[in-house]
XYZ file of C-alpha atoms in Angstrom:
322
model
C 187.128 270.193 117.921
C 185.000 272.740 116.090
C 186.330 276.179 117.017
C 184.167 278.931 118.465
C 184.259 281.723 115.889
C 184.901 285.144 117.428
C 184.252 288.687 116.312
C 185.607 291.810 117.996
C 183.551 295.012 118.187
C 185.989 297.861 117.602
C 189.718 298.136 116.990
C 190.650 299.203 120.523
C 194.325 299.174 121.498
C 193.617 296.698 124.284
C 191.966 294.364 121.815
C 194.937 294.685 119.470
C 197.605 294.177 122.118
C 195.957 291.567 124.333
C 192.555 290.065 123.617
C 192.561 289.590 119.847
C 195.956 287.809 119.989
C 194.609 285.740 122.898
C 191.559 284.697 120.883
C 193.863 283.877 117.972
C 196.114 281.763 120.219
C 193.462 280.024 122.328
C 192.658 276.371 121.761
C 189.163 275.896 120.415
C 188.810 279.526 119.288
C 189.102 281.288 115.942
C 189.566 285.045 115.541
C 187.264 285.436 112.566
C 185.996 289.016 112.244
C 186.577 292.595 113.323
C 184.186 295.538 113.217
C 185.812 298.850 112.334
C 185.184 301.490 109.699
C 188.917 302.223 109.490
C 191.041 300.035 107.183
C 194.138 301.510 108.848
C 193.005 300.270 112.262
C 192.224 296.851 110.840
C 195.672 296.440 109.280
C 197.646 295.461 112.435
C 194.965 292.882 113.306
C 195.284 291.335 109.850
C 199.051 291.182 110.321
C 198.589 288.193 112.662
C 195.181 287.058 111.360
C 195.422 287.533 107.566
C 192.098 285.797 106.829
C 190.210 288.156 109.150
C 186.897 289.475 107.828
C 186.421 293.192 108.454
C 182.929 294.627 108.868
C 182.411 298.365 108.642
C 179.941 298.516 111.548
C 179.147 296.753 114.805
C 175.675 295.872 113.545
C 177.134 294.250 110.444
C 179.353 292.012 112.546
C 176.427 291.037 114.779
C 174.486 290.097 111.652
C 177.279 287.794 110.472
C 175.909 284.223 110.722
C 179.444 282.804 110.899
C 180.213 284.460 114.244
C 179.424 282.535 117.419
C 180.811 284.886 120.081
C 181.805 288.525 120.329
C 184.341 290.331 122.450
C 183.411 293.920 123.380
C 186.256 296.347 124.216
C 184.166 299.525 123.768
C 184.162 302.477 126.218
C 182.534 301.613 129.539
C 179.269 303.502 128.980
C 178.530 301.365 125.893
C 179.012 297.960 127.483
C 175.451 297.252 128.607
C 173.897 298.424 125.328
C 176.113 296.314 123.076
C 176.111 293.284 125.348
C 172.331 293.187 125.082
C 172.397 293.827 121.319
C 174.871 290.982 120.827
C 172.763 288.602 122.898
C 169.660 289.557 120.965
C 171.617 288.805 117.766
C 172.221 285.283 119.071
C 175.868 285.689 120.021
C 177.733 284.692 123.149
C 179.355 287.744 124.758
C 182.597 288.460 126.564
C 182.619 292.158 127.496
C 185.438 294.196 128.981
C 185.210 295.296 132.567
C 183.372 297.003 134.027
C 180.553 295.368 132.128
C 178.112 297.778 133.814
C 178.109 301.093 135.658
C 175.547 300.211 138.337
C 173.973 297.200 139.995
C 170.638 297.947 138.309
C 172.221 297.507 134.868
C 172.509 293.780 135.461
C 168.762 293.168 135.428
C 168.445 293.751 131.682
C 171.656 291.903 130.832
C 170.748 288.816 132.844
C 167.245 288.816 131.332
C 168.712 289.087 127.818
C 171.201 286.311 128.562
C 168.529 283.980 129.873
C 166.161 284.716 126.982
C 168.891 284.128 124.385
C 170.250 281.038 126.117
C 173.778 282.286 125.497
C 176.814 282.825 127.713
C 177.484 286.444 128.680
C 180.317 287.409 130.980
C 182.643 290.181 132.043
C 186.256 289.858 130.929
C 187.612 289.504 134.465
C 190.689 287.579 133.438
C 192.429 287.182 136.803
C 190.056 284.463 138.055
C 191.322 282.272 135.212
C 194.950 282.562 136.339
C 196.342 279.698 138.468
C 197.758 282.303 140.864
C 194.263 283.285 141.992
C 192.906 279.764 141.880
C 195.758 278.725 144.158
C 195.137 281.695 146.470
C 191.471 280.739 146.734
C 192.440 277.151 147.559
C 194.905 278.220 150.254
C 192.708 280.830 151.942
C 189.494 278.828 151.913
C 191.425 275.665 152.799
C 192.733 277.214 156.029
C 196.421 277.524 155.093
C 196.661 280.855 156.958
C 194.140 279.998 159.655
C 191.122 282.242 160.059
C 191.414 285.216 157.711
C 191.513 288.479 159.638
C 192.367 291.189 157.110
C 192.876 291.795 153.387
C 194.932 294.668 152.040
C 194.962 295.591 148.335
C 196.583 298.264 146.195
C 196.491 298.994 142.477
C 197.929 302.183 140.988
C 199.300 303.566 137.739
C 199.796 307.045 136.305
C 197.534 308.406 133.573
C 196.795 312.140 133.233
C 195.910 312.043 129.530
C 192.586 313.881 129.343
C 191.870 312.334 125.937
C 191.971 308.873 127.497
C 188.525 307.475 128.375
C 189.749 306.681 131.888
C 189.722 310.437 132.503
C 186.313 311.102 130.950
C 183.308 311.007 133.258
C 180.753 310.783 130.435
C 182.337 307.539 129.229
C 182.301 305.853 132.629
C 185.921 306.634 133.467
C 187.677 306.705 136.823
C 190.074 304.590 138.797
C 187.516 302.490 140.640
C 185.758 301.362 137.476
C 189.033 300.771 135.660
C 191.085 299.001 138.336
C 189.012 299.012 141.528
C 187.129 296.070 140.033
C 190.321 294.061 140.560
C 190.932 295.010 144.176
C 187.279 294.345 144.996
C 186.648 291.324 142.790
C 189.870 289.521 143.680
C 189.014 289.632 147.374
C 185.500 288.375 146.759
C 186.799 285.555 144.536
C 189.495 284.334 146.905
C 187.407 284.535 150.092
C 183.954 283.711 148.738
C 182.524 286.483 150.916
C 180.632 289.732 150.283
C 181.067 293.057 152.108
C 178.561 293.923 154.821
C 179.321 297.632 154.908
C 181.750 300.346 153.790
C 182.632 302.331 156.932
C 185.110 304.572 155.103
C 185.631 305.764 151.529
C 187.772 308.749 150.604
C 187.516 309.684 146.934
C 189.572 312.332 145.172
C 187.825 313.662 142.066
C 189.128 315.535 139.050
C 186.606 316.673 136.428
C 184.052 314.239 137.805
C 186.408 311.249 137.684
C 187.821 309.504 140.750
C 191.616 309.577 140.492
C 192.255 308.247 144.013
C 190.196 306.088 146.364
C 190.971 304.811 149.836
C 188.414 302.262 151.008
C 187.698 300.308 154.184
C 185.161 297.482 154.198
C 183.777 295.064 156.745
C 183.207 291.503 155.565
C 181.518 288.952 157.799
C 184.758 287.472 159.191
C 187.523 289.916 158.183
C 188.286 293.569 157.550
C 189.462 295.013 154.240
C 191.388 298.047 153.071
C 192.258 299.128 149.541
C 193.922 301.990 147.736
C 193.353 302.666 144.038
C 194.742 305.515 141.964
C 195.301 306.509 138.342
C 197.629 309.330 139.407
C 200.352 307.382 141.217
C 203.390 305.320 140.235
C 202.741 301.695 139.230
C 202.017 299.382 142.129
C 199.883 296.304 142.642
C 199.624 293.898 145.542
C 197.091 291.866 147.515
C 197.782 290.455 150.984
C 195.604 287.981 152.887
C 196.513 288.116 156.587
C 195.326 285.261 158.764
C 195.814 284.294 162.379
C 198.426 281.675 161.432
C 199.971 283.009 158.243
C 200.197 285.623 155.500
C 199.583 285.099 151.791
C 200.921 287.754 149.436
C 200.344 288.165 145.704
C 203.028 290.481 144.356
C 201.783 290.718 140.763
C 198.089 289.935 140.990
C 196.546 291.909 138.132
C 198.907 292.387 135.150
C 200.868 289.149 134.957
C 203.725 289.305 132.435
C 203.236 293.062 132.054
C 203.786 294.551 135.515
C 205.874 291.584 136.636
C 205.813 287.810 136.950
C 202.842 286.294 138.747
C 204.062 285.219 142.172
C 202.473 283.973 145.391
C 204.274 283.852 148.741
C 202.926 281.979 151.770
C 204.474 282.556 155.200
C 203.365 280.413 158.147
C 204.586 279.621 161.643
C 207.113 282.440 161.503
C 209.693 280.145 159.906
C 208.279 278.601 156.737
C 208.058 280.619 153.529
C 206.854 279.067 150.272
C 206.925 280.911 146.946
C 205.102 279.798 143.825
C 205.573 281.398 140.387
C 203.811 281.084 137.042
C 206.151 282.454 134.357
C 204.627 282.872 130.955
C 201.027 281.959 131.860
C 198.662 284.111 129.791
C 195.402 284.662 131.661
C 193.778 286.225 128.581
C 194.273 282.995 126.635
C 192.998 280.936 129.574
C 189.952 283.199 129.792
C 189.087 282.614 126.129
C 189.631 278.864 126.429
C 187.409 278.636 129.523
C 184.745 280.698 127.774
C 184.850 278.415 124.725
C 184.658 275.300 126.904
C 181.589 276.688 128.668
C 179.936 277.499 125.348
C 180.800 274.097 123.899
C 179.955 271.731 126.750
C 178.215 273.757 129.441
C 181.172 273.781 131.857
C 180.579 276.243 134.703
C 182.208 279.561 133.882
C 184.407 281.008 136.687
C 183.006 284.529 136.318
C 179.274 284.595 135.469
C 177.274 287.829 135.442
C 176.121 287.102 138.982
C 179.727 287.253 140.209
C 180.385 290.517 138.372
C 177.190 291.932 139.815
C 178.590 291.374 143.301
C 181.651 293.461 142.470
C 179.434 296.205 141.058
C 177.324 296.168 144.226
C 180.484 296.705 146.260
C 181.507 299.554 143.985
C 178.076 301.167 144.322
C 178.456 300.931 148.114
C 181.860 302.642 147.891
C 180.539 305.485 145.719
C 177.618 305.962 148.130
C 179.940 306.025 151.141
C 182.281 308.454 149.399
C 179.442 310.909 148.789
C 178.731 311.267 152.513
C-alpha cells in the first residue's frame, strides 16, 4: 500500500498532542512535513518523526510536490482561506473544526473541492468512533422505539484570555469550539435536521459565547443542549425513546475525559453496556480519510454534513440575538 503523504500547517499544540501522532500511527499514512518558522516548535514533532521535513511557511509546504494531503489546525478564522488554498495547490484537506464560521462559507469551499477533484473535510473525529456508529445503528434501528428527545452537554473551564477560544476576532467561543459536537453528534446519530430553534440563551464575555443553553425542534423529536467554556468538565449525550434510553457517557473526548461507553436501557429491566477501551478516533479518522482518497470510499463526514452543523449553529446564533 502506497501511503498518503501528509503535511501539517502550523505547529499547534493540538496537532502535536493528537493529530500529528495519529497521522504517524495510521495505516496507509505518512507524516511527512510540517510548516513552521520556529525550529523550537518543530523539535517535539521530530522527536517521534525524525525524518520530518520542515518548511518555513505554509505556502512552501503547499508547494511541496511530495505532499498529498494537508491537515489544518490553524485558528478558526483562517480555516476557509487555507482550505481553499490547499485545494488550489492540488492537496486533499482535513481541516480542524469548525471548518467555517457561517453557512455561506461552504459555497467557496465546495466549489474549490469540486474543481480540484480532491477530498476536503472537517476533522469531526467522533463519527469515526465505533461508539457513535453503534449509537446510530441502535437509534435508527429502533432499539429505543421512536425517539422522543435528545439531551446533550459539553463543558470545560477555560478563562485564559490569550487562548483563541476566548478571542472573538479569531472565531472563538464555546459553540464553535464544542457546540459542533453537541449539534453534529445528534444529526449524525438520528439522520435528521432541526426545523427551528425555539430557545437559545447565550452568555457573552468580550464578544465570545461562554455559555449556551439551546432548545431545538427536529421533525420527530425535541432537543436540548448546554455548552460552556466556563464550567467544570462534563460531557454526555442521551437519546430518549418511547421504549428505551441510550446514554453515551464519554462521547467527545474518548481516552482523555474518560473511556468511551454506551449504555442501553430497555423494558425497565434490561441494561446493556458497551465499552471501547483504547480506540483512538483520531487514528481512525486519518485511516478513513486515506481510504477515501485511495479508493473513493464514501467519507463519513463530507463538507455537506459539516455544512448542516454550521446551519444549525447559525440558527442558534440568530435565535440568541432575539
